[in-house]
XYZ file of C-alpha atoms in Angstrom:
625
model
C 40.679 -0.664 36.943
C 37.234 0.121 38.361
C 35.331 -2.405 40.436
C 32.203 -4.140 39.135
C 29.121 -2.860 40.959
C 25.396 -3.482 40.742
C 23.695 -0.288 39.586
C 21.146 1.346 41.892
C 17.585 0.554 40.818
C 16.916 4.229 40.010
C 19.805 4.249 37.504
C 18.913 0.839 36.079
C 15.317 1.930 35.561
C 16.388 5.035 33.650
C 18.598 2.931 31.384
C 15.868 0.351 30.823
C 13.373 3.108 30.088
C 15.406 3.972 26.998
C 14.198 0.793 25.286
C 10.524 1.335 26.102
C 10.183 5.136 26.248
C 11.775 6.515 23.123
C 9.444 9.498 22.713
C 5.962 10.674 23.829
C 4.288 8.354 21.306
C 5.935 5.394 23.062
C 4.159 6.320 26.294
C 0.844 6.787 24.500
C 1.226 3.354 22.913
C 1.966 1.587 26.211
C -0.833 3.304 28.122
C -3.436 2.725 25.409
C -2.429 -0.943 25.199
C -3.022 -1.206 28.949
C -6.455 0.373 28.470
C -7.313 -2.112 25.716
C -6.130 -5.039 27.837
C -8.291 -3.563 30.609
C -11.461 -4.136 28.521
C -12.148 -0.461 27.853
C -14.872 0.573 25.388
C -13.757 4.194 25.166
C -10.279 5.699 25.438
C -9.484 9.412 25.437
C -5.970 10.782 24.988
C -5.000 14.356 25.860
C -1.548 15.731 25.024
C 0.122 19.115 25.294
C 3.113 20.382 23.335
C 3.331 17.173 21.337
C 3.271 15.128 24.551
C 6.482 16.670 25.861
C 4.668 18.530 28.646
C 1.632 16.349 29.290
C 0.110 13.015 28.308
C -3.194 11.928 29.793
C -5.030 8.694 28.973
C -8.544 8.144 30.328
C -10.515 4.899 29.958
C -13.546 3.084 31.343
C -11.830 -0.270 31.810
C -11.734 -2.615 34.779
C -9.281 -0.425 36.706
C -6.539 -1.292 39.212
C -7.246 -2.192 42.830
C -5.832 -0.077 45.649
C -3.840 -3.087 46.867
C -2.117 -3.644 43.524
C -1.563 -0.145 42.176
C 1.872 0.220 43.777
C 2.878 -3.258 42.600
C 1.984 -2.316 39.009
C 5.009 0.014 38.985
C 7.488 -2.663 40.027
C 9.645 -4.002 37.198
C 8.419 -7.303 35.740
C 5.166 -7.141 37.691
C 2.223 -8.080 35.446
C -1.191 -9.711 35.590
C -1.037 -10.909 31.988
C 1.223 -13.942 32.259
C 1.999 -16.168 35.224
C 4.598 -18.666 34.007
C 7.082 -19.442 31.234
C 4.494 -21.584 29.479
C 2.288 -18.519 28.989
C 4.894 -17.046 26.621
C 3.788 -19.589 24.001
C 0.222 -18.311 23.978
C 0.252 -14.550 24.566
C -3.125 -12.970 23.801
C -2.732 -9.642 25.602
C -0.952 -6.611 24.141
C 1.239 -6.130 27.196
C 2.957 -8.865 29.187
C 6.534 -7.819 30.033
C 5.828 -5.765 33.145
C 8.265 -3.067 31.998
C 6.131 -0.226 30.629
C 4.848 1.443 33.811
C 8.144 1.418 35.764
C 9.968 2.677 32.649
C 7.503 5.553 32.202
C 7.610 6.432 35.911
C 11.426 6.462 35.901
C 11.637 9.419 33.476
C 8.536 11.484 34.265
C 6.108 12.659 36.924
C 3.211 10.210 37.097
C -0.234 10.400 38.648
C -2.764 7.566 38.400
C -6.416 7.659 39.450
C -8.201 4.311 39.231
C -11.277 2.482 40.484
C -12.599 -1.045 40.058
C -16.230 -2.166 40.164
C -15.533 -4.060 43.396
C -14.366 -1.085 45.489
C -16.434 1.747 46.904
C -13.831 4.426 46.233
C -10.919 4.949 43.939
C -7.201 5.312 44.604
C -4.722 8.013 43.594
C -1.080 7.055 43.164
C 1.818 9.467 42.546
C 5.447 8.934 41.538
C 8.200 11.374 40.590
C 11.118 9.894 38.684
C 10.192 6.477 40.011
C 10.436 7.511 43.667
C 8.484 9.434 46.329
C 5.436 7.185 46.259
C 2.157 8.652 47.456
C -1.058 6.609 47.754
C -4.365 8.233 48.696
C -8.031 7.233 48.527
C -9.875 9.427 46.031
C -13.306 9.634 44.396
C -13.228 8.289 40.841
C -15.322 6.750 38.091
C -14.759 3.130 37.186
C -11.697 2.914 34.976
C -8.280 4.572 34.975
C -6.922 8.056 34.403
C -3.162 8.041 33.775
C -1.342 11.403 33.775
C 2.290 11.836 32.693
C 3.939 15.257 33.143
C 7.397 16.645 32.330
C 8.748 13.767 30.272
C 12.531 13.324 30.674
C 12.645 16.022 33.388
C 15.428 14.064 35.124
C 17.269 12.971 31.962
C 18.018 16.220 30.085
C 20.251 14.399 27.608
C 17.204 12.440 26.438
C 14.942 15.459 26.414
C 17.105 17.472 24.024
C 16.762 14.758 21.380
C 12.998 15.126 21.174
C 11.810 16.582 17.873
C 9.535 19.539 17.225
C 6.019 19.589 18.622
C 4.585 18.921 15.149
C 6.829 15.896 14.619
C 6.119 14.343 18.023
C 2.406 14.974 17.545
C 2.628 13.264 14.158
C 3.932 10.100 15.814
C 1.130 10.216 18.381
C -1.625 10.701 15.806
C -0.163 7.861 13.781
C -0.213 5.428 16.694
C -3.756 6.426 17.730
C -4.870 5.984 14.127
C -3.459 2.465 14.187
C -5.318 1.700 17.409
C -8.561 2.942 15.826
C -8.022 0.585 12.889
C -7.085 -2.398 15.039
C -9.969 -1.843 17.482
C -12.982 -0.453 15.592
C -15.234 -1.519 18.484
C -13.529 0.965 20.842
C -14.307 4.689 20.712
C -11.118 6.772 20.603
C -10.627 10.506 20.967
C -7.363 12.419 20.642
C -6.915 16.012 21.806
C -3.894 18.282 21.434
C -3.798 21.501 23.442
C -7.569 21.069 24.014
C -8.283 20.760 20.271
C -9.788 17.496 19.081
C -7.722 15.918 16.306
C -9.277 12.498 15.909
C -12.479 10.793 16.908
C -13.838 7.345 16.143
C -17.331 6.012 16.686
C -16.409 2.607 18.077
C -19.370 1.041 16.246
C -17.323 -2.010 15.234
C -17.133 -1.184 11.523
C -13.592 -1.402 10.152
C -14.648 0.512 7.044
C -15.933 3.357 9.238
C -12.649 3.278 11.161
C -10.800 3.653 7.844
C -12.955 6.694 7.073
C -12.208 8.135 10.532
C -8.457 7.727 10.096
C -7.742 7.958 6.368
C -10.729 9.902 5.094
C -14.028 9.119 3.398
C -12.515 9.030 -0.116
C -10.148 6.261 0.876
C -12.878 4.271 2.628
C -15.124 4.517 -0.446
C -12.384 3.019 -2.614
C -11.644 -0.054 -0.506
C -11.870 -3.686 -1.551
C -12.642 -6.303 1.088
C -10.067 -8.973 1.907
C -11.429 -12.211 3.341
C -9.299 -15.337 3.370
C -9.333 -18.292 5.738
C -7.141 -21.350 5.869
C -6.277 -23.929 8.506
C -3.811 -21.738 10.427
C -4.334 -18.202 9.178
C -7.351 -15.924 8.929
C -6.886 -12.696 6.954
C -9.487 -9.923 7.152
C -9.455 -6.266 6.195
C -9.387 -3.958 3.213
C -7.039 -2.932 0.438
C -7.489 0.375 -1.359
C -7.893 0.548 -5.122
C -4.675 1.319 -7.011
C -6.087 4.711 -8.047
C -5.325 5.982 -4.527
C -1.728 5.618 -3.376
C 0.888 7.186 -1.127
C 4.442 8.308 -1.685
C 5.660 6.019 1.113
C 4.557 3.000 3.128
C 2.783 4.941 5.880
C -0.586 3.792 4.521
C 0.105 0.128 5.232
C -1.440 -1.001 8.517
C -0.730 -4.584 9.561
C -2.063 -6.246 12.703
C -1.430 -9.749 13.984
C -3.899 -10.939 16.613
C -4.876 -7.272 16.955
C -1.300 -6.256 17.741
C 0.316 -3.392 15.814
C 3.376 -4.880 14.134
C 6.078 -4.045 11.640
C 7.136 -6.750 9.209
C 9.200 -6.446 6.050
C 7.892 -9.854 5.027
C 4.235 -8.816 5.198
C 4.946 -5.430 3.612
C 6.555 -7.263 0.705
C 3.520 -9.549 0.423
C 1.211 -6.526 0.197
C 3.267 -4.808 -2.483
C 3.792 -8.017 -4.452
C 0.026 -8.519 -4.343
C -0.438 -5.233 -6.205
C 2.259 -6.288 -8.712
C 1.990 -4.078 -11.807
C -1.050 -2.100 -10.645
C 0.935 0.807 -9.193
C 3.159 3.408 -10.843
C 6.806 3.485 -9.839
C 7.575 5.007 -6.440
C 3.939 4.810 -5.319
C 2.802 2.559 -2.483
C -0.525 0.870 -1.742
C -2.828 1.562 1.173
C -4.029 -1.461 3.113
C -5.551 -2.271 6.491
C -5.076 -5.967 7.159
C -5.663 -8.143 10.191
C -4.052 -11.550 10.443
C -5.209 -14.042 13.058
C -2.658 -16.745 13.834
C -2.289 -19.324 16.609
C -0.198 -17.561 19.294
C 2.207 -20.494 19.470
C 3.475 -19.989 15.890
C 4.513 -16.355 16.368
C 7.007 -14.749 18.745
C 6.204 -11.199 19.872
C 8.878 -11.291 22.581
C 11.573 -10.001 20.215
C 11.824 -6.380 21.359
C 10.392 -4.385 24.287
C 8.258 -2.377 21.850
C 6.503 -5.659 20.895
C 6.145 -4.420 17.296
C 8.625 -6.879 15.801
C 7.526 -10.481 15.394
C 8.970 -13.764 14.201
C 6.998 -16.487 12.421
C 7.382 -20.252 12.391
C 6.617 -20.518 8.668
C 7.333 -17.213 6.966
C 6.894 -18.535 3.427
C 3.384 -19.853 4.060
C 2.245 -16.607 5.680
C 3.717 -14.564 2.811
C 1.967 -16.704 0.203
C -1.387 -16.600 2.024
C -1.341 -12.811 2.376
C -0.259 -12.217 -1.218
C -2.931 -14.591 -2.520
C -5.608 -12.859 -0.413
C -4.663 -9.473 -1.871
C -4.512 -10.894 -5.408
C -8.034 -12.231 -4.963
C -9.419 -8.941 -3.614
C -7.903 -6.872 -6.418
C -9.143 -9.222 -9.138
C -12.668 -9.495 -7.743
C -13.993 -6.226 -9.217
C -13.142 -4.021 -12.222
C -10.546 -1.423 -11.266
C -11.587 1.318 -13.696
C -10.326 4.695 -12.517
C -13.359 6.937 -11.972
C -13.479 10.720 -12.265
C -16.043 12.875 -10.568
C -17.179 16.400 -11.308
C -17.329 19.055 -8.603
C -18.436 22.682 -8.704
C -15.938 25.140 -10.108
C -14.619 28.028 -8.070
C -13.599 31.295 -9.673
C -10.041 30.634 -8.631
C -10.084 27.325 -10.493
C -9.888 29.063 -13.881
C -11.894 26.336 -15.528
C -10.105 23.363 -14.004
C -11.985 20.362 -12.708
C -11.306 18.875 -9.302
C -11.989 15.498 -7.817
C -15.059 15.594 -5.613
C -13.878 12.474 -3.807
C -10.645 14.052 -2.639
C -11.752 14.699 0.923
C -8.872 15.230 3.300
C -7.858 12.548 5.769
C -8.914 13.109 9.352
C -5.286 13.639 10.248
C -1.965 13.801 8.471
C 1.009 11.797 9.669
C 3.703 14.204 8.556
C 3.909 16.722 5.761
C 5.693 14.352 3.403
C 3.137 11.618 3.951
C 0.168 13.358 2.377
C -2.436 11.114 0.838
C -2.303 11.230 -2.949
C -5.212 10.303 -5.180
C -4.688 9.581 -8.824
C -8.282 10.664 -9.421
C -7.413 14.333 -9.780
C -8.954 15.575 -12.999
C -6.814 18.700 -13.209
C -3.632 16.645 -13.056
C -5.045 14.132 -15.522
C -5.993 16.797 -18.067
C -2.507 18.243 -17.775
C -1.112 14.780 -18.379
C -3.326 14.274 -21.426
C -2.240 17.642 -22.747
C 1.423 16.655 -22.524
C 0.759 13.363 -24.286
C -1.047 14.996 -27.173
C 1.367 17.953 -27.295
C -1.546 20.389 -27.473
C -2.173 19.390 -31.063
C -5.896 18.778 -31.072
C -6.651 19.938 -34.597
C -8.846 19.041 -37.514
C -6.871 15.855 -38.201
C -7.651 14.642 -34.665
C -11.223 13.715 -35.503
C -13.077 10.503 -34.750
C -11.915 7.714 -37.072
C -14.324 5.008 -38.127
C -13.044 3.930 -41.537
C -13.085 0.264 -42.427
C -9.451 -0.566 -43.109
C -8.531 -4.203 -42.671
C -7.011 -5.321 -39.384
C -5.319 -8.643 -38.740
C -6.727 -10.021 -35.481
C -5.235 -12.743 -33.310
C -2.336 -13.141 -30.940
C 0.111 -11.760 -33.511
C -2.050 -8.733 -34.264
C 0.452 -5.906 -34.634
C -0.913 -2.377 -34.906
C 2.386 -0.984 -36.071
C 2.983 1.892 -38.416
C 4.105 -0.457 -41.164
C 1.140 -2.869 -40.785
C 3.505 -5.661 -41.796
C 2.531 -9.319 -41.814
C 4.832 -11.674 -40.007
C 5.871 -14.904 -41.733
C 3.673 -17.645 -40.305
C 3.177 -21.345 -40.801
C -0.228 -22.781 -41.692
C -2.205 -23.670 -38.563
C -4.367 -26.762 -38.549
C -7.929 -26.250 -37.386
C -7.466 -28.869 -34.693
C -4.865 -26.713 -32.991
C -6.963 -23.565 -32.931
C -8.248 -22.816 -29.440
C -10.782 -20.115 -28.724
C -9.508 -18.064 -25.783
C -11.800 -17.620 -22.820
C -13.197 -14.148 -22.182
C -12.122 -13.129 -18.686
C -13.361 -9.518 -18.649
C -16.609 -9.205 -20.673
C -16.754 -5.560 -19.590
C -14.688 -4.533 -22.621
C -16.818 -6.444 -25.139
C -19.889 -4.583 -23.857
C -18.487 -1.152 -24.713
C -19.569 0.778 -27.797
C -16.724 2.544 -29.600
C -17.405 6.193 -30.447
C -14.061 7.050 -31.979
C -10.509 8.133 -31.237
C -9.375 11.318 -29.537
C -6.020 12.887 -30.361
C -4.960 9.645 -32.046
C -4.123 8.382 -28.552
C -7.337 7.543 -26.688
C -10.199 5.286 -27.717
C -13.546 6.786 -26.692
C -16.238 4.308 -25.643
C -19.537 4.313 -23.805
C -22.021 2.091 -22.081
C -25.412 2.988 -20.623
C -24.191 5.385 -17.940
C -20.511 6.123 -18.529
C -18.002 7.501 -20.994
C -14.629 5.704 -21.117
C -11.210 6.749 -22.396
C -8.829 3.891 -23.152
C -5.124 4.617 -23.564
C -4.254 2.643 -26.691
C -0.558 2.351 -25.814
C -1.141 1.228 -22.217
C -3.854 -1.194 -23.349
C -1.757 -2.985 -25.947
C 1.229 -2.903 -23.614
C -0.807 -4.871 -21.053
C -2.066 -7.288 -23.717
C 1.486 -8.048 -24.848
C 2.676 -8.325 -21.241
C 0.045 -10.872 -20.209
C 0.582 -12.905 -23.371
C 4.299 -12.926 -22.636
C 3.754 -13.932 -18.995
C 1.548 -16.816 -20.117
C 4.364 -18.063 -22.359
C 6.884 -18.324 -19.537
C 7.650 -21.963 -18.860
C 6.205 -22.945 -22.224
C 7.740 -23.114 -25.650
C 7.974 -19.456 -26.621
C 6.742 -18.293 -30.008
C 9.629 -16.614 -31.819
C 9.267 -14.439 -34.877
C 12.107 -14.857 -37.335
C 13.856 -11.682 -38.423
C 16.500 -10.943 -40.993
C 19.733 -11.566 -39.062
C 21.118 -8.270 -37.857
C 24.602 -7.729 -36.439
C 24.994 -5.097 -33.727
C 28.199 -3.959 -32.068
C 28.033 -3.567 -28.289
C 30.422 -2.385 -25.631
C 32.144 -4.800 -23.263
C 29.640 -4.295 -20.440
C 26.690 -4.989 -22.735
C 28.325 -8.131 -24.136
C 28.918 -9.360 -20.583
C 25.258 -8.789 -19.716
C 24.085 -10.687 -22.803
C 26.431 -13.613 -22.101
C 25.424 -13.872 -18.426
C 21.700 -13.708 -19.173
C 21.423 -15.262 -22.623
C 19.625 -18.357 -21.325
C 16.954 -16.214 -19.671
C 16.645 -14.044 -22.775
C 16.199 -17.194 -24.861
C 13.374 -18.328 -22.572
C 11.749 -14.957 -23.178
C 11.926 -15.406 -26.955
C 15.209 -13.734 -27.923
C 17.501 -15.635 -30.290
C 20.846 -13.863 -29.827
C 24.254 -15.180 -30.841
C 27.387 -13.601 -29.373
C 30.028 -13.068 -32.078
C 33.665 -12.020 -32.036
C 34.658 -8.388 -31.604
C 31.855 -7.457 -29.172
C 29.227 -8.155 -31.833
C 25.919 -9.956 -31.458
C 23.592 -11.338 -34.111
C 19.822 -11.095 -33.603
C 18.043 -13.999 -35.317
C 14.702 -13.977 -33.517
C 12.493 -11.863 -31.254
C 9.536 -12.639 -28.972
C 6.234 -12.654 -30.850
C 5.014 -9.605 -28.927
C 7.959 -7.377 -29.881
C 7.164 -4.952 -32.674
C 9.929 -5.362 -35.251
C 9.874 -1.640 -35.994
C 11.298 -0.964 -32.515
C 14.993 -0.126 -32.553
C 16.932 -3.219 -31.456
C 19.696 -0.992 -30.108
C 17.205 1.027 -28.063
C 15.800 -2.174 -26.606
C 19.243 -3.490 -25.708
C 20.137 -0.182 -24.057
C 16.969 -0.423 -21.975
C 17.715 -4.042 -21.058
C 21.151 -2.955 -19.914
C 19.529 -0.405 -17.615
C 17.366 -3.123 -16.064
C 20.298 -5.470 -15.550
C 22.596 -2.847 -14.048
C 20.341 -0.532 -12.036
C 17.444 -2.636 -10.788
C 17.865 -4.647 -7.621
C 15.969 -7.666 -8.866
C 15.941 -10.212 -6.069
C 14.603 -13.103 -8.128
C 14.480 -14.460 -11.641
C 10.724 -13.872 -11.701
C 11.181 -10.180 -10.925
C 13.828 -9.961 -13.602
C 11.532 -11.597 -16.140
C 8.662 -9.302 -15.172
C 10.861 -6.242 -15.638
C 12.124 -7.408 -19.030
C 8.650 -8.340 -20.226
C 7.251 -4.999 -19.083
C 10.000 -3.190 -20.950
C 9.710 -5.011 -24.256
C 5.907 -4.931 -24.095
C 6.140 -1.164 -23.716
C 8.606 -0.807 -26.568
C 6.528 -2.998 -28.877
C 3.092 -1.490 -28.229
C 1.478 1.128 -30.442
C 2.300 4.669 -29.434
C 0.365 7.863 -28.900
C -0.463 9.955 -31.983
C -1.144 6.851 -34.073
C -4.385 6.720 -36.054
C -6.450 3.555 -35.600
C -9.349 2.290 -37.663
C -12.603 1.292 -36.012
C -11.729 -2.377 -36.548
C -8.314 -1.913 -34.950
C -9.893 -0.254 -31.936
C -12.443 -3.065 -31.646
C -9.664 -5.643 -31.894
C -7.819 -3.941 -29.047
C -10.929 -4.051 -26.836
C -11.534 -7.692 -27.711
C -7.985 -8.587 -26.696
C -8.368 -6.676 -23.420
C -11.317 -8.922 -22.584
C -8.933 -11.915 -22.604
C -6.510 -10.398 -20.078
C -6.759 -11.206 -16.380
C -6.119 -7.644 -15.213
C -6.643 -5.134 -18.027
C -7.066 -2.029 -15.882
C -3.424 -0.944 -15.636
C -0.302 -1.265 -17.732
C 2.745 -3.203 -16.416
C 4.124 0.055 -15.007
C 0.977 0.820 -13.016
C -0.638 3.501 -15.199
C -4.383 3.106 -15.796
C -5.442 1.751 -19.181
C -9.022 2.994 -18.871
C -10.705 5.869 -17.043
C -14.402 6.682 -16.791
C -16.682 9.677 -16.389
C -20.198 8.865 -15.228
C -23.440 10.304 -16.566
C -24.245 12.194 -13.372
C -20.915 14.015 -13.453
C -21.528 15.023 -17.076
C -25.011 16.284 -16.189
C -23.488 18.351 -13.391
C -21.088 19.940 -15.872
C -24.062 21.141 -17.914
C -25.954 22.118 -14.745
C -28.773 19.684 -15.513
C -28.593 18.398 -11.953
C -27.195 19.822 -8.750
């Protein structure tokens, strides 16, 4: 049995460095945080070969004195906290006193620094944490930190570094986050002497978003501004028309610290609710200001993981702030016209689709839903290329039955209803007068309602629109006595798994408006359906779809389950594409949209209405440039 020994400091430092220095981006993060804590107003970062060969960070901060520069590389030496009590009120980005010795342990380091109180600067060199060299040297006020040959003395670590492009992607991502968290600091990032990113440092968060994510994204932001007793939330969310294929567009900062939090990510995505299509993720830049004593950033050496005293309150505040921002303005998807190139072969492109200043990695490319070419292709699939003489504008005056039970089904059937006393009739409140202001021009391809106002043409997807109407009506009924439409009892035979699902969830289904009785022999009897379910929809098809929700979806709460079921049956019950509507039916649909709280997307995240402005149309006809 081997004896227990205390490891030499050189070995211990290399081991400890593994927690702080994972890759070149880790070094960039630690050095830039030091520059920010040092009151810098500009920070320049130079890297070579993805940071594997060289990392250089230059700032104009307060600098390090010649007497303290050697001490800065001793483990647990820091100027940012003095006692245990300071851990309850950390305001600086760094505080552990581990970053510099960890970096020096696995690289060749050279530091040049000068303070305002000294006549000359100081140069300090370390190689693998040893061979100290301190010399006086001319320098500007601030610090220049140079790291060469990362992992030169730990080849096992070096071989696990990724390609230059991948490592550079991590570095650009972290610098982008610093730009967003510190819009009052000017940042520049260079790779192999080529500038990749530059920010103005003018203090504008919206300009910082343009610098990092591109002008198109910045132009489509909605301001978030929420204050309560213990939490202040500021920032921007991006309209649902611009999304990403992953969560790399979600930037969360607490007290200006870059953090990762599943709780806050969930709050962001829950705030968007049904506004996004499946497998698309929102873009948001959000800053939360909390009392330092209710959060713990001392969870991991990277200081990106945090713990909260009251997670539920913070989640609810953030979600409510996003809800408010998204509901504040109409979210109509806009399309812009741009000049056609010969190679376009007649396609239209989105003039707002400017590229981001930098890309994180190839699979994280920014996606905008406002791509006209893709949209026209989508419309073509929906209409099956059958724009013919029977797809004209329809404005005949057939009768339509308006009201909450208005059913634009192919059979135009009337549901059995009881007489309603006048005293019980309540006029619903118009929430979105935008739709009542539109003038209907007709119907295109028996799928889209064409409307206009003074300056815009609008296309409204009739299926998505009625789907959202049904969905919001259904949501409003939850917790109340649900209106049930009586149907002729129908017996359906199910398999064992389906029967089990019905039995386990029958109470919830009843709350949603289903009257289902489980019979012998794996049979069920349907006696009633929710008022918003079109009776022409196949009951078997609906049950099959419900089974898919129950079995495949990881629904963590009853509310999520209800939302999924309501979205499904609203979709199944709504009018479909290729269904002719009268002018009155189209007007009724618009009127009902005006009563919905968020009529701009269906429950699955697809837009219900898109617009084309007058200027874009004039550009098409070359009336304006």
